[in-house]
Amino acid sequence: DLRLSTATATPDPVVAGTALTYLVTVRNDGPSHSTGSTLTLTPDTRVTLGTLPSGCSLASGVVSCAVGPLGPSSSQPFSFPGMVAATATGTLNTTASVASVEPDPLASNNTATIPTSVQVSTDLRLSTATATPDPVVAGTTLTYLVTVTNDGPSHSTGSTLTLTPDSRVTLGALPTGCTLASGVVTCTVGPLGPSGNQPFSFPGTVAPTATGPLNTTASVASVEPDPLASNNTATIPTSV
């Protein structure tokens, strides 16, 4: 009577774009000696497995492992490291199964499904938030450059960038996907994979009467949970 005494994924839940490990243990509950068996693991299509245990091979999306001889009450563990796709959501469903060489009186404990909940985490930040030139001459033009970057580990389905220019700056033509209302520019940021980024350029004119520093603020808000809010906002000071 072979069975899967362990069939787990760690961590659970797992964050999309990070690693997990499947642990599957084959145990012989006897009463007879097992001369050998085969363990199969069919990982969820959103999981890419890493280095396989000795005696295991991957073909057509299925891992097959040779299980050695097992006496009654003996077991053999297998560990499968993997990486979850950055775009994964919902639940991962991986299946493990053991097939015995000898007759097995209880087939119901030979197969297990390993469900793993997926969480999403996108660390968006403003990797660029500058004004050029700096210093700027009153009555002349300047350009704000703001870049939204996804530091991952998960895929960002979209976000919103806002730019609040200093009241002494009149913005020119806005980038595609941006609108101005009540003195605030709101821009739609497209999907960004890990390490992906999207730049925005905002031309403007400084009032001829402007003196002292200009203070413009940019901020990005993610659709998905963002683990580090402190890098989502930046003030752009510009000497006049």
mmCIF file of C-alpha atoms in Angstrom:
data_model
loop_
_atom_site.group_PDB
_atom_site.id
_atom_site.type_symbol
_atom_site.label_atom_id
_atom_site.label_comp_id
_atom_site.label_asym_id
_atom_site.label_seq_id
_atom_site.Cartn_x
_atom_site.Cartn_y
_atom_site.Cartn_z
ATOM 1 C CA ASP A 1 0.000 0.000 0.000
ATOM 2 C CA LEU A 2 1.959 2.975 -1.307
ATOM 3 C CA ARG A 3 0.672 6.437 -0.493
ATOM 4 C CA LEU A 4 1.706 10.072 -0.667
ATOM 5 C CA SER A 5 2.314 10.831 3.001
ATOM 6 C CA THR A 6 3.397 14.383 2.132
ATOM 7 C CA ALA A 7 2.218 16.577 -0.740
ATOM 8 C CA THR A 8 2.731 20.254 0.057
ATOM 9 C CA ALA A 9 3.843 23.558 -1.431
ATOM 10 C CA THR A 10 5.860 26.111 0.517
ATOM 11 C CA PRO A 11 5.140 28.961 0.932
ATOM 12 C CA ASP A 12 1.365 28.905 0.716
ATOM 13 C CA PRO A 13 0.164 31.470 -0.191
ATOM 14 C CA VAL A 14 2.931 32.325 -2.643
ATOM 15 C CA VAL A 15 3.547 35.692 -4.309
ATOM 16 C CA ALA A 16 3.432 35.740 -8.111
ATOM 17 C CA GLY A 17 6.942 36.093 -9.500
ATOM 18 C CA THR A 18 8.639 34.355 -6.554
ATOM 19 C CA ALA A 19 9.868 30.842 -5.744
ATOM 20 C CA LEU A 20 8.101 27.913 -4.123
ATOM 21 C CA THR A 21 9.020 24.324 -3.339
ATOM 22 C CA TYR A 22 6.899 21.194 -3.653
ATOM 23 C CA LEU A 23 7.629 18.415 -1.172
ATOM 24 C CA VAL A 24 6.230 14.989 -2.036
ATOM 25 C CA THR A 25 6.954 11.887 0.038
ATOM 26 C CA VAL A 26 6.180 8.332 -1.061
ATOM 27 C CA ARG A 27 5.545 5.924 1.833
ATOM 28 C CA ASN A 28 5.019 2.170 1.859
ATOM 29 C CA ASP A 29 2.380 1.195 4.421
ATOM 30 C CA GLY A 30 3.025 -2.470 3.646
ATOM 31 C CA PRO A 31 2.497 -5.139 4.464
ATOM 32 C CA SER A 32 4.878 -6.253 1.684
ATOM 33 C CA HIS A 33 8.182 -4.923 0.396
ATOM 34 C CA SER A 34 8.012 -2.554 -2.584
ATOM 35 C CA THR A 35 10.648 -3.324 -5.201
ATOM 36 C CA GLY A 36 10.150 0.084 -6.811
ATOM 37 C CA SER A 37 7.565 2.539 -8.070
ATOM 38 C CA THR A 38 7.150 5.684 -10.157
ATOM 39 C CA LEU A 39 6.232 9.131 -8.866
ATOM 40 C CA THR A 40 4.786 11.650 -11.308
ATOM 41 C CA LEU A 41 4.367 15.356 -10.712
ATOM 42 C CA THR A 42 2.305 17.529 -13.038
ATOM 43 C CA PRO A 43 3.019 21.135 -12.105
ATOM 44 C CA ASP A 44 0.574 23.942 -12.780
ATOM 45 C CA THR A 45 1.400 25.522 -16.147
ATOM 46 C CA ARG A 46 2.245 28.784 -14.360
ATOM 47 C CA VAL A 47 5.067 27.120 -12.416
ATOM 48 C CA THR A 48 8.513 26.616 -13.966
ATOM 49 C CA LEU A 49 10.414 23.903 -12.130
ATOM 50 C CA GLY A 50 14.100 24.256 -11.315
ATOM 51 C CA THR A 51 16.675 21.523 -10.737
ATOM 52 C CA LEU A 52 14.970 18.142 -10.453
ATOM 53 C CA PRO A 53 15.840 15.496 -7.853
ATOM 54 C CA SER A 54 18.135 12.657 -8.871
ATOM 55 C CA GLY A 55 16.263 10.012 -10.856
ATOM 56 C CA CYS A 56 13.666 12.473 -12.161
ATOM 57 C CA SER A 57 13.101 13.729 -15.696
ATOM 58 C CA LEU A 58 10.713 16.171 -17.336
ATOM 59 C CA ALA A 59 8.828 15.445 -20.555
ATOM 60 C CA SER A 60 5.721 17.128 -21.984
ATOM 61 C CA GLY A 61 5.143 19.041 -18.781
ATOM 62 C CA VAL A 62 5.192 15.973 -16.517
ATOM 63 C CA VAL A 63 7.994 14.974 -14.139
ATOM 64 C CA SER A 64 8.635 11.237 -13.698
ATOM 65 C CA CYS A 65 10.766 9.987 -10.811
ATOM 66 C CA ALA A 66 12.070 6.514 -10.055
ATOM 67 C CA VAL A 67 11.271 5.552 -6.461
ATOM 68 C CA GLY A 68 13.666 3.035 -4.958
ATOM 69 C CA PRO A 69 12.810 -0.140 -3.028
ATOM 70 C CA LEU A 70 10.816 0.561 0.151
ATOM 71 C CA GLY A 71 10.257 -1.784 3.050
ATOM 72 C CA PRO A 72 7.094 -1.530 5.149
ATOM 73 C CA SER A 73 6.890 1.853 6.964
ATOM 74 C CA SER A 74 9.731 3.237 4.816
ATOM 75 C CA SER A 75 9.494 6.412 2.768
ATOM 76 C CA GLN A 76 11.361 8.477 0.172
ATOM 77 C CA PRO A 77 10.984 12.283 -0.059
ATOM 78 C CA PHE A 78 11.283 14.382 -3.222
ATOM 79 C CA SER A 79 11.779 18.159 -3.334
ATOM 80 C CA PHE A 80 10.889 20.194 -6.437
ATOM 81 C CA PRO A 81 11.892 23.889 -6.501
ATOM 82 C CA GLY A 82 9.982 26.131 -8.878
ATOM 83 C CA MET A 83 9.239 29.703 -9.892
ATOM 84 C CA VAL A 84 5.714 31.104 -10.152
ATOM 85 C CA ALA A 85 4.950 33.244 -13.212
ATOM 86 C CA ALA A 86 4.773 36.968 -12.459
ATOM 87 C CA THR A 87 1.343 37.077 -14.148
ATOM 88 C CA ALA A 88 -0.145 34.249 -12.067
ATOM 89 C CA THR A 89 -3.337 34.822 -10.072
ATOM 90 C CA GLY A 90 -5.889 32.659 -8.279
ATOM 91 C CA THR A 91 -4.883 29.132 -7.315
ATOM 92 C CA LEU A 92 -2.083 26.921 -8.599
ATOM 93 C CA ASN A 93 -3.063 23.261 -8.914
ATOM 94 C CA THR A 94 -0.239 20.737 -9.099
ATOM 95 C CA THR A 95 -0.876 16.985 -9.053
ATOM 96 C CA ALA A 96 1.320 14.174 -7.725
ATOM 97 C CA SER A 97 0.754 10.450 -8.148
ATOM 98 C CA VAL A 98 2.605 7.227 -7.351
ATOM 99 C CA ALA A 99 2.268 3.947 -9.270
ATOM 100 C CA SER A 100 3.476 0.703 -7.687
ATOM 101 C CA VAL A 101 5.130 -2.257 -9.414
ATOM 102 C CA GLU A 102 3.311 -4.642 -7.050
ATOM 103 C CA PRO A 103 -0.471 -4.736 -6.581
ATOM 104 C CA ASP A 104 -1.666 -1.858 -4.406
ATOM 105 C CA PRO A 105 -4.772 -2.606 -2.321
ATOM 106 C CA LEU A 106 -5.676 1.074 -1.800
ATOM 107 C CA ALA A 107 -5.405 3.253 -4.891
ATOM 108 C CA SER A 108 -7.298 6.198 -3.376
ATOM 109 C CA ASN A 109 -4.223 7.410 -1.473
ATOM 110 C CA ASN A 110 -1.899 7.277 -4.488
ATOM 111 C CA THR A 111 -2.784 10.694 -5.892
ATOM 112 C CA ALA A 112 -2.888 14.169 -4.376
ATOM 113 C CA THR A 113 -3.645 17.639 -5.683
ATOM 114 C CA ILE A 114 -1.552 20.440 -4.213
ATOM 115 C CA PRO A 115 -3.504 23.717 -4.323
ATOM 116 C CA THR A 116 -1.537 26.895 -3.635
ATOM 117 C CA SER A 117 -3.041 30.348 -3.289
ATOM 118 C CA VAL A 118 -1.352 33.137 -5.256
ATOM 119 C CA GLN A 119 -0.968 36.668 -3.968
ATOM 120 C CA VAL A 120 0.120 39.621 -6.100
ATOM 121 C CA SER A 121 2.661 42.237 -5.040
ATOM 122 C CA THR A 122 3.939 45.036 -7.288
ATOM 123 C CA ASP A 123 6.500 47.492 -5.964
ATOM 124 C CA LEU A 124 5.941 50.476 -8.207
ATOM 125 C CA ARG A 125 8.259 53.454 -7.839
ATOM 126 C CA LEU A 126 9.155 56.702 -9.515
ATOM 127 C CA SER A 127 12.590 55.826 -10.863
ATOM 128 C CA THR A 128 12.867 59.241 -12.517
ATOM 129 C CA ALA A 129 11.360 62.525 -11.326
ATOM 130 C CA THR A 130 13.323 65.472 -12.712
ATOM 131 C CA ALA A 131 12.948 68.931 -14.213
ATOM 132 C CA THR A 132 15.179 70.217 -17.010
ATOM 133 C CA PRO A 133 16.771 72.726 -16.973
ATOM 134 C CA ASP A 134 17.446 73.225 -13.289
ATOM 135 C CA PRO A 135 17.848 76.056 -12.515
ATOM 136 C CA VAL A 136 15.289 77.484 -14.930
ATOM 137 C CA VAL A 137 14.877 81.120 -15.953
ATOM 138 C CA ALA A 138 11.520 82.706 -15.170
ATOM 139 C CA GLY A 139 9.482 83.127 -18.358
ATOM 140 C CA THR A 140 11.146 80.192 -20.153
ATOM 141 C CA THR A 141 10.287 76.555 -20.684
ATOM 142 C CA LEU A 142 11.140 73.439 -18.731
ATOM 143 C CA THR A 143 10.292 69.757 -19.024
ATOM 144 C CA TYR A 144 9.343 67.325 -16.277
ATOM 145 C CA LEU A 145 10.376 63.709 -16.833
ATOM 146 C CA VAL A 146 8.657 61.122 -14.662
ATOM 147 C CA THR A 147 9.222 57.375 -15.076
ATOM 148 C CA VAL A 148 7.150 54.653 -13.415
ATOM 149 C CA THR A 149 9.088 51.407 -12.806
ATOM 150 C CA ASN A 150 7.797 48.062 -11.551
ATOM 151 C CA ASP A 151 10.318 46.468 -9.206
ATOM 152 C CA GLY A 152 8.104 43.372 -9.013
ATOM 153 C CA PRO A 153 8.025 40.669 -8.137
ATOM 154 C CA SER A 154 4.564 40.437 -9.731
ATOM 155 C CA HIS A 155 3.115 41.776 -12.969
ATOM 156 C CA SER A 156 1.364 45.143 -12.741
ATOM 157 C CA THR A 157 -1.914 45.181 -14.657
ATOM 158 C CA GLY A 158 -1.983 48.960 -14.600
ATOM 159 C CA SER A 159 -1.598 52.017 -12.396
ATOM 160 C CA THR A 160 -2.262 55.745 -12.238
ATOM 161 C CA LEU A 161 0.334 58.517 -12.284
ATOM 162 C CA THR A 162 -0.577 61.954 -11.006
ATOM 163 C CA LEU A 163 1.437 65.144 -11.470
ATOM 164 C CA THR A 164 0.621 68.298 -9.511
ATOM 165 C CA PRO A 165 2.645 71.090 -11.105
ATOM 166 C CA ASP A 166 3.660 74.194 -9.204
ATOM 167 C CA SER A 167 0.981 76.876 -9.710
ATOM 168 C CA ARG A 168 3.585 79.034 -11.502
ATOM 169 C CA VAL A 169 4.069 76.414 -14.229
ATOM 170 C CA THR A 170 1.694 76.170 -17.196
ATOM 171 C CA LEU A 171 1.880 72.750 -18.798
ATOM 172 C CA GLY A 172 1.871 72.265 -22.556
ATOM 173 C CA ALA A 173 0.740 69.259 -24.593
ATOM 174 C CA LEU A 174 0.161 66.279 -22.304
ATOM 175 C CA PRO A 175 1.332 62.725 -23.027
ATOM 176 C CA THR A 176 -1.146 60.239 -24.474
ATOM 177 C CA GLY A 177 -3.450 58.890 -21.772
ATOM 178 C CA CYS A 178 -3.133 61.978 -19.572
ATOM 179 C CA THR A 179 -5.762 64.568 -18.648
ATOM 180 C CA LEU A 180 -5.708 67.787 -16.632
ATOM 181 C CA ALA A 181 -8.423 68.666 -14.133
ATOM 182 C CA SER A 182 -8.391 71.113 -11.218
ATOM 183 C CA GLY A 183 -4.670 71.645 -11.589
ATOM 184 C CA VAL A 184 -3.769 67.939 -11.410
ATOM 185 C CA VAL A 185 -2.628 65.758 -14.319
ATOM 186 C CA THR A 186 -3.813 62.144 -14.212
ATOM 187 C CA CYS A 187 -2.158 59.560 -16.481
ATOM 188 C CA THR A 188 -3.000 55.945 -17.206
ATOM 189 C CA VAL A 189 0.050 53.699 -16.854
ATOM 190 C CA GLY A 190 -0.105 50.512 -18.928
ATOM 191 C CA PRO A 191 0.731 46.966 -17.785
ATOM 192 C CA LEU A 192 4.303 46.566 -16.556
ATOM 193 C CA GLY A 193 6.151 43.312 -16.031
ATOM 194 C CA PRO A 194 8.881 43.086 -13.399
ATOM 195 C CA SER A 195 11.667 45.572 -14.272
ATOM 196 C CA GLY A 196 9.385 47.211 -16.843
ATOM 197 C CA ASN A 197 8.949 50.968 -16.949
ATOM 198 C CA GLN A 198 6.988 53.724 -18.673
ATOM 199 C CA PRO A 199 8.319 57.297 -19.027
ATOM 200 C CA PHE A 200 6.174 60.442 -19.203
ATOM 201 C CA SER A 201 7.348 63.853 -20.433
ATOM 202 C CA PHE A 202 5.527 67.051 -19.453
ATOM 203 C CA PRO A 203 6.618 70.308 -21.143
ATOM 204 C CA GLY A 204 5.743 73.539 -19.384
ATOM 205 C CA THR A 205 6.367 77.269 -19.179
ATOM 206 C CA VAL A 206 7.443 79.080 -16.017
ATOM 207 C CA ALA A 207 5.630 82.322 -15.205
ATOM 208 C CA PRO A 208 7.744 85.454 -15.886
ATOM 209 C CA THR A 209 7.068 86.604 -12.301
ATOM 210 C CA ALA A 210 8.213 83.339 -10.691
ATOM 211 C CA THR A 211 10.899 83.479 -8.017
ATOM 212 C CA GLY A 212 12.298 81.006 -5.527
ATOM 213 C CA PRO A 213 11.954 77.252 -5.963
ATOM 214 C CA LEU A 214 9.190 75.545 -7.943
ATOM 215 C CA ASN A 215 7.741 72.483 -6.220
ATOM 216 C CA THR A 216 5.970 69.934 -8.393
ATOM 217 C CA THR A 217 4.770 66.604 -7.013
ATOM 218 C CA ALA A 218 4.395 63.249 -8.777
ATOM 219 C CA SER A 219 2.795 60.108 -7.400
ATOM 220 C CA VAL A 220 1.890 56.628 -8.655
ATOM 221 C CA ALA A 221 -0.915 54.400 -7.353
ATOM 222 C CA SER A 222 -0.986 50.683 -8.124
ATOM 223 C CA VAL A 223 -3.991 48.485 -8.834
ATOM 224 C CA GLU A 224 -2.304 45.577 -7.042
ATOM 225 C CA PRO A 225 -0.983 45.705 -3.451
ATOM 226 C CA ASP A 226 2.259 47.677 -3.242
ATOM 227 C CA PRO A 227 4.627 46.563 -0.450
ATOM 228 C CA LEU A 228 6.612 49.823 -0.380
ATOM 229 C CA ALA A 229 4.554 53.007 -0.536
ATOM 230 C CA SER A 230 7.467 55.276 0.415
ATOM 231 C CA ASN A 231 8.869 55.265 -3.139
ATOM 232 C CA ASN A 232 5.542 56.060 -4.822
ATOM 233 C CA THR A 233 5.747 59.840 -4.430
ATOM 234 C CA ALA A 234 8.413 62.394 -5.296
ATOM 235 C CA THR A 235 8.702 66.166 -5.051
ATOM 236 C CA ILE A 236 10.562 67.868 -7.896
ATOM 237 C CA PRO A 237 12.145 71.108 -6.658
ATOM 238 C CA THR A 238 13.475 73.466 -9.332
ATOM 239 C CA SER A 239 15.451 76.637 -8.697
ATOM 240 C CA VAL A 240 14.281 79.749 -10.523
#
